[in-house]
Tab-separated table of C-alpha atoms in Angstrom:
chain	number	residue	atom	x	y	z
A	112	MET	CA	89.360	227.665	-24.624
A	113	LEU	CA	88.283	225.472	-21.718
A	114	ASN	CA	86.174	227.202	-19.088
A	115	CYS	CA	87.075	225.995	-15.583
A	116	ASP	CA	83.948	227.478	-14.041
A	117	SER	CA	81.557	225.488	-16.145
A	118	SER	CA	79.901	222.190	-14.884
A	119	PRO	CA	80.870	218.765	-16.211
A	120	GLU	CA	77.708	218.524	-18.189
A	121	GLU	CA	78.559	221.770	-19.823
A	122	GLN	CA	82.165	220.721	-20.446
A	123	TRP	CA	81.677	217.118	-21.539
A	124	GLY	CA	78.052	216.906	-22.270
A	125	PRO	CA	75.476	214.581	-20.612
A	126	ILE	CA	76.546	211.012	-19.498
A	127	PRO	CA	74.942	208.340	-21.670
A	128	GLU	CA	72.122	206.503	-19.867
A	129	SER	CA	73.357	203.082	-21.076
A	130	ILE	CA	76.497	203.501	-19.045
A	131	LEU	CA	74.567	204.299	-15.882
A	132	THR	CA	72.187	201.331	-16.166
A	133	SER	CA	74.566	198.586	-17.383
A	134	ALA	CA	76.807	198.510	-14.238
A	135	SER	CA	74.050	197.650	-11.736
A	136	PRO	CA	73.022	194.084	-12.906
A	137	THR	CA	76.637	192.931	-13.081
A	138	HIS	CA	77.354	194.081	-9.544
A	139	SER	CA	74.187	192.376	-8.199
A	140	ALA	CA	75.025	189.051	-9.864
A	141	SER	CA	78.530	189.095	-8.435
A	142	SER	CA	77.220	189.824	-4.950
A	143	TRP	CA	74.699	186.960	-5.205
A	144	ILE	CA	77.367	184.485	-6.306
A	145	VAL	CA	79.630	185.526	-3.446
A	146	SER	CA	76.782	185.181	-0.946
A	147	VAL	CA	75.813	181.737	-2.215
A	148	THR	CA	79.434	180.656	-2.163
A	149	LEU	CA	79.813	181.865	1.411
A	150	VAL	CA	76.639	180.064	2.455
A	151	VAL	CA	77.736	176.824	0.795
A	152	PHE	CA	81.184	177.138	2.275
A	153	SER	CA	79.704	177.814	5.710
A	154	LEU	CA	77.427	174.785	5.412
A	155	ALA	CA	80.382	172.693	4.328
A	156	LEU	CA	82.362	173.929	7.326
A	157	LEU	CA	79.452	173.183	9.644
A	158	THR	CA	79.061	169.713	8.159
A	159	MET	CA	82.758	168.988	8.424
A	160	GLY	CA	82.814	170.414	11.934
A	161	GLY	CA	79.896	168.208	12.943
A	162	TYR	CA	81.490	165.146	11.370
A	163	PHE	CA	84.858	165.712	12.987
A	164	GLY	CA	83.130	166.588	16.267
A	165	TYR	CA	81.215	163.303	16.145
A	166	GLN	CA	84.371	161.385	15.317
A	167	PHE	CA	86.204	163.124	18.141
A	168	PHE	CA	83.352	162.348	20.572
A	169	LYS	CA	83.302	158.732	19.389
A	170	MET	CA	87.052	158.552	19.781
A	171	LEU	CA	86.731	159.917	23.328
A	172	GLN	CA	84.098	157.289	24.118
A	173	ASN	CA	86.279	154.525	22.710
A	174	SER	CA	89.260	155.894	24.586
A	175	ASP	CA	87.212	155.982	27.777
A	176	MET	CA	86.178	152.355	27.278
A	177	GLU	CA	89.744	151.373	26.482
A	178	ILE	CA	90.934	153.148	29.627
A	179	LYS	CA	88.306	151.322	31.689
A	180	ASN	CA	89.322	148.006	30.140
A	181	LEU	CA	92.969	148.755	30.804
A	182	LYS	CA	92.142	149.674	34.403
A	183	GLN	CA	90.221	146.417	34.842
A	184	LYS	CA	93.073	144.432	33.337
A	185	LEU	CA	95.527	146.286	35.567
A	186	GLU	CA	93.436	145.592	38.674
A	187	SER	CA	93.129	141.941	37.669
A	188	LEU	CA	96.880	141.733	37.130
A	189	GLN	CA	97.516	143.413	40.483
A	190	ASN	CA	95.186	140.963	42.224
A	191	ARG	CA	96.900	138.014	40.556
A	192	THR	CA	100.259	139.468	41.529
A	193	LYS	CA	99.089	139.812	45.136
A	194	CYS	CA	97.883	136.199	45.112
A	195	LEU	CA	101.157	134.975	43.641
A	196	TYR	CA	103.091	137.086	46.138
A	197	SER	CA	100.984	135.705	49.007
A	198	ASP	CA	101.514	132.152	47.731
A	199	SER	CA	105.254	132.747	47.491
A	200	LEU	CA	105.295	134.172	51.031
A	201	ILE	CA	103.376	131.155	52.301
A	202	SER	CA	105.823	128.833	50.547
A	203	GLU	CA	108.802	130.741	51.957
A	204	ASN	CA	107.259	130.795	55.415
A	205	MET	CA	106.598	127.088	55.220
A	206	ARG	CA	110.199	126.475	54.205
A	207	ASP	CA	111.451	128.813	56.913
A	208	ALA	CA	109.036	127.415	59.465
A	209	CYS	CA	110.016	123.788	58.881
A	210	PRO	CA	113.701	123.366	59.655
A	211	GLU	CA	114.741	120.093	61.199
A	212	SER	CA	114.622	121.450	64.758
A	213	LEU	CA	111.067	122.748	64.350
A	214	LEU	CA	109.923	119.483	62.826
A	215	LYS	CA	111.334	117.566	65.757
A	216	ASP	CA	109.603	119.966	68.120
A	217	VAL	CA	106.274	119.431	66.334
A	218	GLN	CA	106.778	115.665	66.401
A	219	ASN	CA	107.523	115.785	70.129
A	220	ARG	CA	104.407	117.855	70.733
A	221	VAL	CA	102.286	115.391	68.776
A	222	LYS	CA	103.790	112.543	70.777
A	223	MET	CA	103.039	114.360	74.037
A	224	LEU	CA	99.475	115.020	72.912
A	225	SER	CA	99.079	111.366	71.988
A	226	GLU	CA	100.258	110.305	75.431
A	227	ALA	CA	97.961	112.843	77.084
A	228	LEU	CA	95.097	111.542	74.962
A	229	GLU	CA	95.808	107.995	76.095
A	230	GLU	CA	95.728	109.101	79.719
A	231	LEU	CA	92.469	110.960	79.116
A	232	LYS	CA	90.954	107.888	77.524
A	233	GLU	CA	91.919	105.770	80.518
A	234	ASP	CA	90.543	108.326	82.987
A	235	LYS	CA	87.274	108.995	81.153
A	236	GLY	CA	86.730	105.635	79.545
A	237	LEU	CA	86.561	107.255	76.089
A	238	ASN	CA	86.462	105.425	72.778
A	239	CYS	CA	88.387	106.511	69.674
A	240	PRO	CA	86.751	104.369	67.006
A	241	PHE	CA	87.225	106.438	63.895
A	242	CYS	CA	89.709	108.306	61.690
A	243	PRO	CA	89.211	111.188	59.238
A	244	GLU	CA	88.197	110.456	55.681
A	245	ASP	CA	90.988	108.930	53.553
A	246	TRP	CA	92.797	107.747	56.698
A	247	MET	CA	93.058	104.081	57.715
A	248	GLN	CA	92.783	103.030	61.339
A	249	LYS	CA	94.807	100.479	63.256
A	250	GLY	CA	94.207	100.460	66.981
A	251	ASP	CA	94.228	104.015	68.257
A	252	LYS	CA	96.271	105.361	65.332
A	253	CYS	CA	95.287	106.655	61.898
A	254	TYR	CA	97.515	106.161	58.861
A	255	HIS	CA	97.551	108.001	55.558
A	256	ILE	CA	99.640	107.830	52.393
A	257	SER	CA	100.325	111.299	51.038
A	258	VAL	CA	99.400	112.160	47.476
A	259	LYS	CA	102.429	114.343	46.894
A	260	GLN	CA	105.716	112.557	46.231
A	261	VAL	CA	108.839	113.996	47.845
A	262	PRO	CA	112.338	112.830	48.837
A	263	TRP	CA	112.589	110.964	52.156
A	264	SER	CA	113.982	114.005	53.991
A	265	ASN	CA	110.885	116.049	53.063
A	266	CYS	CA	108.345	113.557	54.385
A	267	SER	CA	108.352	115.042	57.896
A	268	ALA	CA	107.348	118.446	56.508
A	269	GLN	CA	104.793	116.839	54.200
A	270	CYS	CA	103.109	115.009	57.093
A	271	VAL	CA	103.130	118.129	59.280
A	272	LEU	CA	101.125	119.878	56.554
A	273	LEU	CA	98.549	117.101	56.959
A	274	GLY	CA	98.371	117.603	60.731
A	275	SER	CA	100.318	114.434	61.446
A	276	THR	CA	103.839	113.047	61.751
A	277	PHE	CA	106.013	110.951	59.479
A	278	LEU	CA	105.749	107.285	60.546
A	279	GLN	CA	108.240	107.231	63.437
A	280	SER	CA	108.289	103.603	64.517
A	281	GLY	CA	106.699	100.268	63.809
A	282	ASN	CA	106.977	96.499	63.817
A	283	GLY	CA	106.103	93.520	61.683
A	284	GLU	CA	102.437	93.735	62.655
A	285	LEU	CA	102.217	97.332	61.423
A	286	LEU	CA	104.064	96.366	58.249
A	287	ASP	CA	101.504	93.626	57.597
A	288	PHE	CA	98.804	96.290	57.958
A	289	LEU	CA	100.505	98.750	55.581
A	290	MET	CA	101.478	96.358	52.795
A	291	PRO	CA	97.922	95.795	51.453
A	292	LEU	CA	97.436	99.585	51.426
A	293	ALA	CA	100.576	100.173	49.367
A	294	THR	CA	99.819	100.940	45.737
A	295	HIS	CA	103.371	101.963	44.861
A	296	CYS	CA	106.445	102.888	46.905
A	297	HIS	CA	105.821	104.784	50.148
A	298	TRP	CA	108.520	106.178	52.418
A	299	ILE	CA	108.479	105.302	56.129
A	300	GLY	CA	110.598	106.841	58.900
A	301	LEU	CA	113.237	104.119	58.797
A	302	PHE	CA	116.831	104.761	57.734
A	303	TYR	CA	120.247	103.163	57.982
A	304	LYS	CA	122.342	104.839	60.673
A	305	ASP	CA	126.027	104.801	59.802
A	306	SER	CA	127.234	105.343	63.362
A	307	SER	CA	125.485	102.240	64.696
A	308	LYS	CA	125.408	100.326	61.418
A	309	LYS	CA	121.758	99.529	62.077
A	310	TRP	CA	118.383	100.348	60.656
A	311	THR	CA	116.849	102.965	62.943
A	312	TRP	CA	113.489	104.707	63.217
A	313	ILE	CA	113.435	108.499	63.292
A	314	ASP	CA	112.302	108.413	66.946
A	315	GLY	CA	115.635	106.728	67.730
A	316	SER	CA	114.364	103.193	68.287
A	317	PRO	CA	116.072	100.344	66.401
A	318	ALA	CA	114.211	98.348	63.785
A	319	SER	CA	112.741	95.111	65.095
A	320	SER	CA	113.879	91.836	63.584
A	321	ASP	CA	110.388	90.989	62.330
A	322	LEU	CA	110.467	93.802	59.755
A	323	ASN	CA	112.355	91.565	57.310
A	324	MET	CA	114.212	94.261	55.401
A	325	LYS	CA	115.024	92.934	51.934
A	326	GLU	CA	118.310	94.824	51.808
A	327	SER	CA	120.093	94.316	55.130
A	328	ARG	CA	123.345	95.955	53.978
A	329	PRO	CA	122.386	99.158	52.216
A	330	THR	CA	124.798	101.181	50.150
A	331	PRO	CA	125.241	104.960	50.482
A	332	GLN	CA	122.856	105.210	47.555
A	333	SER	CA	120.154	103.157	49.332
A	334	SER	CA	119.943	104.059	52.997
A	335	CYS	CA	116.221	104.855	53.409
A	336	ALA	CA	113.304	102.430	53.599
A	337	TYR	CA	109.982	102.369	51.798
A	338	VAL	CA	107.073	99.951	51.964
A	339	THR	CA	105.494	98.209	48.982
A	340	SER	CA	102.813	95.574	48.633
A	341	THR	CA	105.539	92.922	49.004
A	342	GLY	CA	107.523	94.277	51.960
A	343	LEU	CA	110.246	96.742	52.930
A	344	VAL	CA	112.902	97.854	50.461
A	345	SER	CA	115.864	100.212	50.783
A	346	GLN	CA	116.413	102.936	48.219
A	347	SER	CA	118.203	106.213	47.602
A	348	CYS	CA	116.748	108.850	49.922
A	349	ILE	CA	116.571	111.497	47.199
A	350	ILE	CA	114.038	109.672	45.024
A	351	PRO	CA	110.544	111.181	45.402
A	352	TYR	CA	107.924	108.812	46.798
A	353	SER	CA	104.750	109.381	48.785
A	354	CYS	CA	104.988	109.309	52.590
A	355	VAL	CA	103.242	107.243	55.269
A	356	CYS	CA	101.862	109.635	57.901
A	357	GLU	CA	100.296	108.810	61.268
A	358	LYS	CA	98.263	110.570	63.958
A	359	PRO	CA	96.017	109.610	66.890
A	360	ALA	CA	92.472	108.518	66.155
A	361	LEU	CA	89.717	111.030	66.900
A	362	CYS	CA	87.845	110.510	70.124
A	363	ASP	CA	84.086	110.119	70.334
A	364	MET	CA	83.109	112.081	73.402
C-alpha cells in the first residue's frame, strides 16, 4: 500500500542523473540560436532602416531641388507674363492714345513748334544744319522713311512714334528730293478727296500741278498716293507700305 507521508525518493526511487544532465545543453543551444537570430534580424532592420532613411533623405533633397527649380520657373514665367502684360498695355494705350483727333492735335502742336522754331532762328540768328541719324535733310526739315510697313491711315500714328509727323504737304521740288531716296513704295500724306474731286494733302492744301500724279482719276480702290523712284502713284489705301515722315531740323545753339 502506498504511503502518502513518504518522500518522492522513497516512493519512486532516485531520479536518474542522465535525465538531469541531458536537458541543459539543449536549452543553451536553443537560447544561443534565438539570440543570434535576433541579433542578425536587428542588424538587418538597422541596415534596411539606414538604407530607407538615406533614400528618404535623398528623395527629400531631390524634392527640395525640384521645388526650387519649379519656383524659379514659376518666377520666370510670372516675369514673362508681366512683360507681356506690360507690352499689351503699352500697345492698347498706344491704340487708345492715337485716335484721329489726338493725331491731329499732335500734328498741330508740331506745326506750332516748327513755326516757333523758325521765329527763334530769325531772332537769334541760329543755324539748323543737321538731322538725326538715318534722317535726310532738305532745308530746315528732316525726312525719314519708316521701316515698318502699314496702311496709309496708320502712317500718322507710325510717324508720331518716331517723334515726327506724316508728310503733310509738298511740291515738285520736294518730290524730286524724295524720289532718289525711294527704295520701294512709300506713302505720303496725299489723298484723293471725293468732295472736291481733287488730290489733297492731309493739312488741307491742294496738290500742286508740278507733282505730276501718274493717275489723275483714281478709283475707290486707289485713292492714296505713294512715292517711288519714278514718281507719284495712286494705290489702294489699305495696302501696307512704309511712310515718309518729317520733322524740323535740330538747331545748333
